[in-house]
Tab-separated table of C-alpha atoms in Angstrom:
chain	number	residue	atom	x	y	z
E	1	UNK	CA	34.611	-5.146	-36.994
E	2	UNK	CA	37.885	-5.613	-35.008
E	3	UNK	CA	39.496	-2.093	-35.055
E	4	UNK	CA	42.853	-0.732	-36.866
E	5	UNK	CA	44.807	-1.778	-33.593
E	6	UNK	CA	44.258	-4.853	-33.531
E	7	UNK	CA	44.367	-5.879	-36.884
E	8	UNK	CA	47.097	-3.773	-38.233
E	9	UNK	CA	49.771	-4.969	-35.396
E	10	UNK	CA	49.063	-8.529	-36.186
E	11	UNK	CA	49.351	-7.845	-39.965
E	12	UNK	CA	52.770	-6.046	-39.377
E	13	UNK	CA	53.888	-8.872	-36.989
E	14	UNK	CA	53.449	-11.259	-40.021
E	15	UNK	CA	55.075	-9.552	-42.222
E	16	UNK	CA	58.146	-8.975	-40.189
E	17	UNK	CA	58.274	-12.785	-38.877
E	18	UNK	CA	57.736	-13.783	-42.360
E	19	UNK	CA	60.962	-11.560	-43.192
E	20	UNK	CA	63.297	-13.495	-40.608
E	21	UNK	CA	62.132	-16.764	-41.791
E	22	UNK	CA	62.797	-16.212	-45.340
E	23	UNK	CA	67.034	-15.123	-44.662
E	24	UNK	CA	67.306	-17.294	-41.459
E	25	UNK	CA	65.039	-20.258	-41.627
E	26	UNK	CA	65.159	-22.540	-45.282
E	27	UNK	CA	67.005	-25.484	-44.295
E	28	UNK	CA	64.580	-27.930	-44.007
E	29	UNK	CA	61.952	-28.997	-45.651
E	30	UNK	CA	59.646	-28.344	-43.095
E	31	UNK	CA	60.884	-24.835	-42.970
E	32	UNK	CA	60.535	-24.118	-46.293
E	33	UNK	CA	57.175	-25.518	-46.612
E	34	UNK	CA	55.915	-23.640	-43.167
E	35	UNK	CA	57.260	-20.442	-44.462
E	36	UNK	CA	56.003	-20.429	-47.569
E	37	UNK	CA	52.253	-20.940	-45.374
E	38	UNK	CA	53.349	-18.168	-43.840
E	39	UNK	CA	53.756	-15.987	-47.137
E	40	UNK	CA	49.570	-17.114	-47.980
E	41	UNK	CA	48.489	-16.649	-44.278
E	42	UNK	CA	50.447	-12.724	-44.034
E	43	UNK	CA	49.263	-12.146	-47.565
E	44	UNK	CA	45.081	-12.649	-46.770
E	45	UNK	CA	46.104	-10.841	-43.436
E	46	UNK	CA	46.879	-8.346	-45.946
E	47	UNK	CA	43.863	-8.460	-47.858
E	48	UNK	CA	41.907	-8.466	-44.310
E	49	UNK	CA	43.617	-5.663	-43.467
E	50	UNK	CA	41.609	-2.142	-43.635
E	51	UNK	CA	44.498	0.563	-44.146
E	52	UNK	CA	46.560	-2.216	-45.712
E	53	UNK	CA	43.848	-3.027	-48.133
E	54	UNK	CA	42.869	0.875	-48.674
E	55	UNK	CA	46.445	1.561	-49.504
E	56	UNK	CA	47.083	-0.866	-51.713
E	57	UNK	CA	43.844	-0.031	-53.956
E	58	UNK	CA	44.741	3.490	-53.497
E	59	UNK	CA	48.692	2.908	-54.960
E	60	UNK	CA	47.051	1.066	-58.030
E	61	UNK	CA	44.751	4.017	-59.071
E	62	UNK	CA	41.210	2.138	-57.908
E	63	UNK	CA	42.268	-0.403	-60.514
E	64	UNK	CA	42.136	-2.946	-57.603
E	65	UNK	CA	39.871	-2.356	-56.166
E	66	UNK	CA	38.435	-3.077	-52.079
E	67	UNK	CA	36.303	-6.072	-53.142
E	68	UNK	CA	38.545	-7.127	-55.691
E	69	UNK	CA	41.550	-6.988	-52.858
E	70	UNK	CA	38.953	-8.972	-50.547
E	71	UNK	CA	38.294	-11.453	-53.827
E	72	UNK	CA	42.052	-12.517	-53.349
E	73	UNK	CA	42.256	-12.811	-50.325
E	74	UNK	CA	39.577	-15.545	-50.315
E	75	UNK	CA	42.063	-16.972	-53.369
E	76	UNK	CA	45.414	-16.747	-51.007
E	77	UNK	CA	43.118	-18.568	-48.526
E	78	UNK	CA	43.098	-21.952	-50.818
E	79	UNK	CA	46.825	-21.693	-51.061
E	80	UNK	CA	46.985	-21.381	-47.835
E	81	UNK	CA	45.487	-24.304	-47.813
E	82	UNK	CA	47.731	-26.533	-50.230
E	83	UNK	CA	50.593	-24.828	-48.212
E	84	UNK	CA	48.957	-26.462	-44.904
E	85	UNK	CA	48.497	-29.525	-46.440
E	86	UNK	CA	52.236	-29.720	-47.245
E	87	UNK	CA	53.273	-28.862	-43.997
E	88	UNK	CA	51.145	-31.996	-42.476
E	89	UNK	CA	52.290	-34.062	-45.169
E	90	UNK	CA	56.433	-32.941	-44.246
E	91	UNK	CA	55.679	-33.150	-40.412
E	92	UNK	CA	54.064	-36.941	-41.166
E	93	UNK	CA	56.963	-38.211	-43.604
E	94	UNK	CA	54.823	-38.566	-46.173
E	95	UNK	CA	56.016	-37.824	-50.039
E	96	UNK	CA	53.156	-35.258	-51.599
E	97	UNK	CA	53.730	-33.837	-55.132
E	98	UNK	CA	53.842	-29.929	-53.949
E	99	UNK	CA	53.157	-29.381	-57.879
E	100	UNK	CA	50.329	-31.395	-57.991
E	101	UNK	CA	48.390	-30.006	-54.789
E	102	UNK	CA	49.230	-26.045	-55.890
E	103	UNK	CA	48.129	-26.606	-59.162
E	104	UNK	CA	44.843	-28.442	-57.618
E	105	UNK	CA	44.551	-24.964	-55.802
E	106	UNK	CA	45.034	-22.955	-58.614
E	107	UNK	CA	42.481	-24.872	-60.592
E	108	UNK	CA	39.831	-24.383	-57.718
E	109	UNK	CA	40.499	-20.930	-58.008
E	110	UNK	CA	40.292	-20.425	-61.802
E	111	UNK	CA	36.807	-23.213	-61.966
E	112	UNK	CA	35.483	-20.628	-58.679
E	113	UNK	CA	36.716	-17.326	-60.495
E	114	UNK	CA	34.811	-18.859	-64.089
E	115	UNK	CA	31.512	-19.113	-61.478
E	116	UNK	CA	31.545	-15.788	-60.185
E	117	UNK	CA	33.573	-13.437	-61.562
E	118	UNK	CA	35.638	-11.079	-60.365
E	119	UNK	CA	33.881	-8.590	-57.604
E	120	UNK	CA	34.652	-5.058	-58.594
E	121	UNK	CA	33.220	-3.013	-56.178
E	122	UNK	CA	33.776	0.044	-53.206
E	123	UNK	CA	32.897	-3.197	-50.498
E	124	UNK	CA	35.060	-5.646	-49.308
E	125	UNK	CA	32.064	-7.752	-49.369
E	126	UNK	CA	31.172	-7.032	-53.276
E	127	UNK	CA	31.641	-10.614	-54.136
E	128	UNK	CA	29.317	-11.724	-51.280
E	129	UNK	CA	26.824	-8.866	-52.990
E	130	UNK	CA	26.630	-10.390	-56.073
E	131	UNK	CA	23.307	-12.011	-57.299
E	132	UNK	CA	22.781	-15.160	-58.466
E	133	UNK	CA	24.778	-18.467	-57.338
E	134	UNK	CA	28.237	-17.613	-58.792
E	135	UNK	CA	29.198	-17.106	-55.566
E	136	UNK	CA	28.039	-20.731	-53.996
E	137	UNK	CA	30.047	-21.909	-56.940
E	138	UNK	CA	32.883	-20.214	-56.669
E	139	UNK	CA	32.964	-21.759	-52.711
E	140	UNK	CA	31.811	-24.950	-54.268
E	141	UNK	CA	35.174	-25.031	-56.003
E	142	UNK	CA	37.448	-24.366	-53.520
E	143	UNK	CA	35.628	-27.126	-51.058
E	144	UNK	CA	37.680	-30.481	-51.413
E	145	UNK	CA	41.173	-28.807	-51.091
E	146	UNK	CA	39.637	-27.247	-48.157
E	147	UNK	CA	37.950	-30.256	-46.623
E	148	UNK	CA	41.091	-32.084	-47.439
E	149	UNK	CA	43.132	-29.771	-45.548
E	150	UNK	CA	41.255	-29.920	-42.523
E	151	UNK	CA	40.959	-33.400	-41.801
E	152	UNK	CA	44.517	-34.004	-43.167
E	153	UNK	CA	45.785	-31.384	-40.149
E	154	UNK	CA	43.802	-32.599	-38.140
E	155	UNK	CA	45.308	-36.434	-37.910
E	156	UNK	CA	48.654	-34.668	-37.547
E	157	UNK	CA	48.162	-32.311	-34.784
E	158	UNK	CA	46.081	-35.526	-33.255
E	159	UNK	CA	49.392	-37.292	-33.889
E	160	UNK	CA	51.713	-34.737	-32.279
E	161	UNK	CA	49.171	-34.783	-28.976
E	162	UNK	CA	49.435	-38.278	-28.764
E	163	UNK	CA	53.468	-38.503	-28.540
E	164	UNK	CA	54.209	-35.666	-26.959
E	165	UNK	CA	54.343	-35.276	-22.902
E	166	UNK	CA	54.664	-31.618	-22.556
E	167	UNK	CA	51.885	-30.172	-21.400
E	168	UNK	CA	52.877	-26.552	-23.406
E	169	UNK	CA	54.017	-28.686	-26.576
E	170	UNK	CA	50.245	-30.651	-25.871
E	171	UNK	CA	48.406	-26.980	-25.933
E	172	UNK	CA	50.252	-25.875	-29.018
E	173	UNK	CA	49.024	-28.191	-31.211
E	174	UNK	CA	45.337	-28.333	-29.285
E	175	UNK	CA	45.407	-24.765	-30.618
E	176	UNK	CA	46.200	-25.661	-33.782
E	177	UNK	CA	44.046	-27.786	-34.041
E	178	UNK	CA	41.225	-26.063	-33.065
E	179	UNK	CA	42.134	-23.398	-35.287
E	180	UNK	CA	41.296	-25.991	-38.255
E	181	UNK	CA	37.996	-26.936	-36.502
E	182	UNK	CA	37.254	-22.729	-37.007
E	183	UNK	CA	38.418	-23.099	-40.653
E	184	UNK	CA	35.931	-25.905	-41.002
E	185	UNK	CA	33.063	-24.276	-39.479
E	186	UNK	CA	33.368	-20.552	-41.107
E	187	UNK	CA	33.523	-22.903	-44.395
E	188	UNK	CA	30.337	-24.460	-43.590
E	189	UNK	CA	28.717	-21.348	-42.657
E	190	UNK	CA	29.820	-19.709	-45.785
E	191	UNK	CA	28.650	-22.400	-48.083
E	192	UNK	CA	25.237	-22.026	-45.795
E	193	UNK	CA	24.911	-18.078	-46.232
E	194	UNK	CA	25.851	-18.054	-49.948
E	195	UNK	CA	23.262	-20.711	-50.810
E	196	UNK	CA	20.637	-18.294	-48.567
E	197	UNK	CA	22.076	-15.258	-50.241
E	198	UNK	CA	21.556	-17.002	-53.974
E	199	UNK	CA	18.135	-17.642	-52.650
E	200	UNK	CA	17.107	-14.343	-51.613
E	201	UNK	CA	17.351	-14.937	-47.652
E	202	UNK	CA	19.438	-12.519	-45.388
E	203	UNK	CA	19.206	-13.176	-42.228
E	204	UNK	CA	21.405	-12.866	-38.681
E	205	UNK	CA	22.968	-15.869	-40.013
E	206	UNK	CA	24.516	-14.052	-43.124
E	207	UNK	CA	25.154	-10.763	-41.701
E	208	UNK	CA	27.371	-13.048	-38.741
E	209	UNK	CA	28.425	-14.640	-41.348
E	210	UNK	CA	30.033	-11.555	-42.960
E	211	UNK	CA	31.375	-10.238	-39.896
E	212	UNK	CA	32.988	-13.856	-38.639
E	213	UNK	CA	34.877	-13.788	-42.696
E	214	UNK	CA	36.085	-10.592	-42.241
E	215	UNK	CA	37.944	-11.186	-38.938
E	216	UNK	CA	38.081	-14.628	-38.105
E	217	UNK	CA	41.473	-14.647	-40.101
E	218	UNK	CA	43.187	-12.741	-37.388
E	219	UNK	CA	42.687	-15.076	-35.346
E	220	UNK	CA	42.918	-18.323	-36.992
E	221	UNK	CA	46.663	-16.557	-37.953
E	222	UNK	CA	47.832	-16.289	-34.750
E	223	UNK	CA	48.802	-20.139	-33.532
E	224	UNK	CA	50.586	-19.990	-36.818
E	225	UNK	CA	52.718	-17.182	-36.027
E	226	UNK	CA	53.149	-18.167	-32.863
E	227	UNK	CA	54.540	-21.403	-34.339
E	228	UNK	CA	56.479	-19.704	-36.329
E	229	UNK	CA	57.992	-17.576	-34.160
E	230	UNK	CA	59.486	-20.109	-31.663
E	231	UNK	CA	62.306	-20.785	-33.485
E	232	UNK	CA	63.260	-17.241	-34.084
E	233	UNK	CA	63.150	-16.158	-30.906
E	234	UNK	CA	65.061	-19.210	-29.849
E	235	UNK	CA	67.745	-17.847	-32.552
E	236	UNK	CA	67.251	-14.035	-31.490
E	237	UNK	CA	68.163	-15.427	-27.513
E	238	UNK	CA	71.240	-17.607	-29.035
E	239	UNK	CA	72.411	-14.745	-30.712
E	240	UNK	CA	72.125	-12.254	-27.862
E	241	UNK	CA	74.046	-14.657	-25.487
E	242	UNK	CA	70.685	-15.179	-22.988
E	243	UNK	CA	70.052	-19.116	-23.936
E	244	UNK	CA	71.180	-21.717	-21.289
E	245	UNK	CA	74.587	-22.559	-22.992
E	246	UNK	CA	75.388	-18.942	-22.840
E	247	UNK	CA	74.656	-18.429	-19.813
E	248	UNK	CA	76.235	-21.341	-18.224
E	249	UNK	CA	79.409	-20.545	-19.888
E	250	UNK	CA	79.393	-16.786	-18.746
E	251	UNK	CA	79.751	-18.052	-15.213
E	252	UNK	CA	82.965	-20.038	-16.178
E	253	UNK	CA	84.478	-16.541	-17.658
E	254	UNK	CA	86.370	-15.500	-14.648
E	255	UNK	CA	87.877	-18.744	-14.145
E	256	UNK	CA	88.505	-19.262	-17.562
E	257	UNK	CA	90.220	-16.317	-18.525
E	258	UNK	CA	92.802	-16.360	-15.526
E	259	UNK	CA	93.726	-20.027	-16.184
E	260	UNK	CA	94.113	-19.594	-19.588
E	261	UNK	CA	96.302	-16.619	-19.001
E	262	UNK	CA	98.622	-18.856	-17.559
E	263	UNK	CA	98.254	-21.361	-20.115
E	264	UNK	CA	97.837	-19.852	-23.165
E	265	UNK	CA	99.113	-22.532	-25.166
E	266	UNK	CA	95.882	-24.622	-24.179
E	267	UNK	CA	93.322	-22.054	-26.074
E	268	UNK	CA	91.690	-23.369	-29.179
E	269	UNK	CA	92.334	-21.091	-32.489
E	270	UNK	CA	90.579	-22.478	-34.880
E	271	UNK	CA	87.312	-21.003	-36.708
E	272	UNK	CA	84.199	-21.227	-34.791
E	273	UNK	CA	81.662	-23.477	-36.138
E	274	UNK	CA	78.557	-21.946	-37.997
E	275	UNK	CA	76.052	-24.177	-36.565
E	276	UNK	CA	72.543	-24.170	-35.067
E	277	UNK	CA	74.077	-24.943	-31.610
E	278	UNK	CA	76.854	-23.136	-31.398
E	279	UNK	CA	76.426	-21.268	-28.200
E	280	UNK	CA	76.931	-25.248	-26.899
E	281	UNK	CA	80.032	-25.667	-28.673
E	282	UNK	CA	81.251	-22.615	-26.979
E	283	UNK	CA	80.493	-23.771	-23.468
E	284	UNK	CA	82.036	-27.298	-24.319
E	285	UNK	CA	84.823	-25.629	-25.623
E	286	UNK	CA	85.389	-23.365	-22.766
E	287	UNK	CA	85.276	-26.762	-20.178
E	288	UNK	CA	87.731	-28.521	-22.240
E	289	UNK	CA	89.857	-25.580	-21.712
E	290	UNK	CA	89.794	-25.048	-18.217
E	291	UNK	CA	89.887	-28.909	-17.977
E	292	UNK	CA	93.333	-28.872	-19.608
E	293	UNK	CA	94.553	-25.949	-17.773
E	294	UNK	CA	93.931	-28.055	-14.641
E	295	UNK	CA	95.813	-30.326	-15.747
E	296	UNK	CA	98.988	-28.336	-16.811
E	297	UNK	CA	98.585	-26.426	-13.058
E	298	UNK	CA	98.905	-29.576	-11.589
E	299	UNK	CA	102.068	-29.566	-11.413
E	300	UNK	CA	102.709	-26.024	-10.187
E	301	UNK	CA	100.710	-27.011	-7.486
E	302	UNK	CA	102.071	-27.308	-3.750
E	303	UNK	CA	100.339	-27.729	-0.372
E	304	UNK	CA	98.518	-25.328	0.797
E	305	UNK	CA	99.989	-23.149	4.021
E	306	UNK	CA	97.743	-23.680	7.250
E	307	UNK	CA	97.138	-20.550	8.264
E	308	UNK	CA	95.437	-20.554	4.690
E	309	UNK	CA	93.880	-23.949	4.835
E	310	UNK	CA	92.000	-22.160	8.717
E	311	UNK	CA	90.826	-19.032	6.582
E	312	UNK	CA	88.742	-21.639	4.104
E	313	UNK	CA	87.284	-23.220	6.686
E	314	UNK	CA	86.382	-20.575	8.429
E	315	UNK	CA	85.296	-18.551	4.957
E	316	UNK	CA	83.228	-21.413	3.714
E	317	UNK	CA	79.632	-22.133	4.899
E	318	UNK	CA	78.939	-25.685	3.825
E	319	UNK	CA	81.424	-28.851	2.745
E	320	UNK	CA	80.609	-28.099	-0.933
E	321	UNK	CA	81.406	-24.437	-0.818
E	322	UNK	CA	85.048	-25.499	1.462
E	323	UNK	CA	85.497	-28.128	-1.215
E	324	UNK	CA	85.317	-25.545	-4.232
E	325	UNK	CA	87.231	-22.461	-2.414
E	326	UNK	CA	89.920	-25.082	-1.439
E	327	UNK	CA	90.539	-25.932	-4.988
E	328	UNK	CA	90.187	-21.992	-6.166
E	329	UNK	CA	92.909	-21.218	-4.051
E	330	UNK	CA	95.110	-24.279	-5.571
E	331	UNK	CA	94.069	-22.966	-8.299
E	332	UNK	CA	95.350	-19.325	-7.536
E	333	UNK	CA	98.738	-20.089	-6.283
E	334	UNK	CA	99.552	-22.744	-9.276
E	335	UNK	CA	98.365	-19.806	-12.017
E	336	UNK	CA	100.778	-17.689	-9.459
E	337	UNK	CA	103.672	-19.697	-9.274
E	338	UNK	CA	103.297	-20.657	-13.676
E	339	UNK	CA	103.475	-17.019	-14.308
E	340	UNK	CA	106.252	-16.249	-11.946
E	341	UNK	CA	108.470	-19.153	-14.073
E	342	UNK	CA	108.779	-21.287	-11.152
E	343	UNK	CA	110.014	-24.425	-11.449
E	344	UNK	CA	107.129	-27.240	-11.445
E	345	UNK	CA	107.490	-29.190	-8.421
E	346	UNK	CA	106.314	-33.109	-10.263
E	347	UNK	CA	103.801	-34.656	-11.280
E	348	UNK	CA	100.795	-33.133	-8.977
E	349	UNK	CA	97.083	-33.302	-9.008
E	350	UNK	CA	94.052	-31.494	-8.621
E	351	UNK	CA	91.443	-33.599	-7.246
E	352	UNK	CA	88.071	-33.021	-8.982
E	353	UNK	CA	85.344	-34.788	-9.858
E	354	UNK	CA	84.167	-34.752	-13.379
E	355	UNK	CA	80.509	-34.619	-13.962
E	356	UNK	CA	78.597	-37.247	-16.330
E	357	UNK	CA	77.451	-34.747	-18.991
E	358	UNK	CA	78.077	-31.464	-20.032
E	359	UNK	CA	75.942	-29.651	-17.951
E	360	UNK	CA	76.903	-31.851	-14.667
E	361	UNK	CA	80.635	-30.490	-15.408
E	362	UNK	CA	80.221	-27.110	-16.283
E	363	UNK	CA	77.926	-26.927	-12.999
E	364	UNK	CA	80.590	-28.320	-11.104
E	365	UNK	CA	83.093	-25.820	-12.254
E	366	UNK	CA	80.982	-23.023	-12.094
E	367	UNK	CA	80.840	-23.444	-8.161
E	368	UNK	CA	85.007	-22.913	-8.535
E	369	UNK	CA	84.157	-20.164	-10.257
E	370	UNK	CA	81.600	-19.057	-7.996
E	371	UNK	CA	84.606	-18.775	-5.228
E	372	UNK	CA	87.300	-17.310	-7.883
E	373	UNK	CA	87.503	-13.580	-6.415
E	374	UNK	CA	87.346	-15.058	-2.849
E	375	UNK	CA	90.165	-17.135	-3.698
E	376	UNK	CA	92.108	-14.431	-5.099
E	377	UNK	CA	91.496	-12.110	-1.836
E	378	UNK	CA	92.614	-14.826	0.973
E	379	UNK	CA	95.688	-15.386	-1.430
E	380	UNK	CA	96.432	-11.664	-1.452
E	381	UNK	CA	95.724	-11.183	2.195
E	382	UNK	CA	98.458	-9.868	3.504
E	383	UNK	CA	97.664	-11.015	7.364
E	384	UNK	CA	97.886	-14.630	6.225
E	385	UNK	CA	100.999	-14.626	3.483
E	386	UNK	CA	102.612	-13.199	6.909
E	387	UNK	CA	101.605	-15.663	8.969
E	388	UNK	CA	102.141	-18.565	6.608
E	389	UNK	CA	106.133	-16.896	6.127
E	390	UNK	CA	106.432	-17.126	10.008
């Protein structure tokens, strides 16, 4: 048996990714389908779970008891399975009655409960205990939802392999996949061992078989959780400011807030949109901003002194890096001369080339921003504004 720390992390990791689904993540219909597979898969983890499952029976006075906790889990596992099989049906496009495929389940599970009963007992494996063939039945039952399910998730993730390119997008859904294969097998093999049970046989076969039920389910849970998780912690990293927007646009601060300190009247008030990708509106935002800026320092702008034009080239390394410090210190002396009230001197201009996209621009004017503080210090230097007066 897998021990308590394995089992019980993975149980609690459910639970708390099922959690932030159910607030953040109910848009769509995919969402709401995948997190209600979620709810099943965390509730058999439950079941599955030793100190989980000892708990629970222990809160409800030994009225539920371990193999009746363990019956429901195998239950929750064919709702899992109409859950899955809405979940391929969303990702496909295809319209499937979530009524009529839950209520399939739940008549599985009342024909397989009629067969066997329910399995009282100390065990978790009481209902595999039981003599007779109620139990074969009560498998028997939940078989075509299962079988269904399998193939049905199959042709998606087969689907998703075939159109997508990236190789960690290609793996995902391999894994998936093969976690359906495992689902199809441990089916098999428990349809095998109950039939040998009914029979009288144990064998290695049905003692691997009870072993494989008990904790193949912590694995097969884990590409789902995984799945599941991808989009949270995409959130959790857009709300913390560390996704590529955000950090793009932190570069741009010190530029940004210096330029529109001069301009103020440039700065867009309005509410901030509630929206998926707002850490993008933010960095667009902040461009269009120091874009309009430029354009408003333009005509503070005046030619730069000599003496200052010899301490860029002899500050900057490469064309690029002279190109950006050179407009930095424009840049500098126009926010300067705007705040002092000076006078503009005409229509000027700020050569720059715009980039083609969003990220192209903001790259461009994060290398401006990149030489912001140098700019500031050749400005200040007081060994050049002397030799520039003379």
């Amino acid at each position: 048996m897998l021990p308590i720390t394995v089992t019980l992390p993975i149980t609690v990791a459910s639970w708390l990714l099922l959690t932030v689904r159910l607030l953040r993540f109910r848009t769509t219909l995919v969402e709401r389908r995948f997190n209600m597979l979620l709810v099943t898969v965390t509730g058999i983890l439950t079941t599955h779970e030793p100190t989980l499952r000892s708990e629970l029976s222990a809160l409800t006075g030994g009225r539920l008891s371990i193999g009746l906790i363990y019956q429901f889990g195998a239950i929750g596992f064919m709702f899992s399975t109409a859950a899955s099989l809405l979940v391929a049906a969303a990702m496909l496009g295809r319209v499937q009655s979530a009524a009529l495929v839950y209520g399939l389940a739940g008549v599985s599970c009342a024909v397989g409960m009629l067969c066997s009963g329910p399995a009282q007992g100390p065990s978790p494996f009481t209902m595999y205990e039981q003599p007779g063939w109620g139990q074969f039945g009560f498998w028997l039952a939940l078989a075509p939802l299962s079988y269904w399910m399998v193939f049905y998730f199959g042709r998606v993730c087969i689907a998703e392999m075939r159109t997508q390119h990236a190789r960690r997008e290609r793996a995902l859904h391999a894994t998936v996949l093969g976690a359906g294969c495992t689902v199809f097998l441990m089916f098999s093999l428990t349809f095998v061992s109950t039939a040998l049970r009914a029979l009288g046989h144990e064998s290695w076969l049905t003692r691997a078989q009870l072993v494989i039920d008990n904790n193949a389910v912590f694995f097969q849970a884990l590409p789902f959780l995984v799945i599941g998780a991808v989009p949270v912690a995409a959130w959790l990293i857009d709300a913390i400011g560390l996704d590529a927007w955000s950090r793009r646009r932190k570069r741009l601060l010190p530029l940004w807030f210096d330029l529109t300190k001069a301009c103020p009247e440039i700065v867009h008030r309005t509410s901030t949109p509630v929206a998926a990708h707002h850490s993008r509106y933010f960095l667009h935002r902040t461009v269009i901003e120091i874009r309009d800026s430029v354009l408003i320092l333009a005509r503070y702008a005046t030619p730069t002194p000599a003496e200052l034009r010899a301490a860029i080239t002899a500050s900057a390394r490469t064309t690029p890096e002279r190109e950006a410090l050179d407009l930095a210190v424009r840049l500098v002396r126009a926010c300067a001369a705007k705040t002092r009230g000076d006078v503009p001197t005409g229509a000027g201009s700020m050569h720059h080339c715009a980039g083609d996209n969003l990220v192209e621009e903001a790259a461009q004017l994060a290398a401006i921003a990149a030489q912001w503080s140098r700019a500031h210090a050749l400005v200040a230097d007081p060994a050049i504004s002397a030799a520039a007066r003379a």
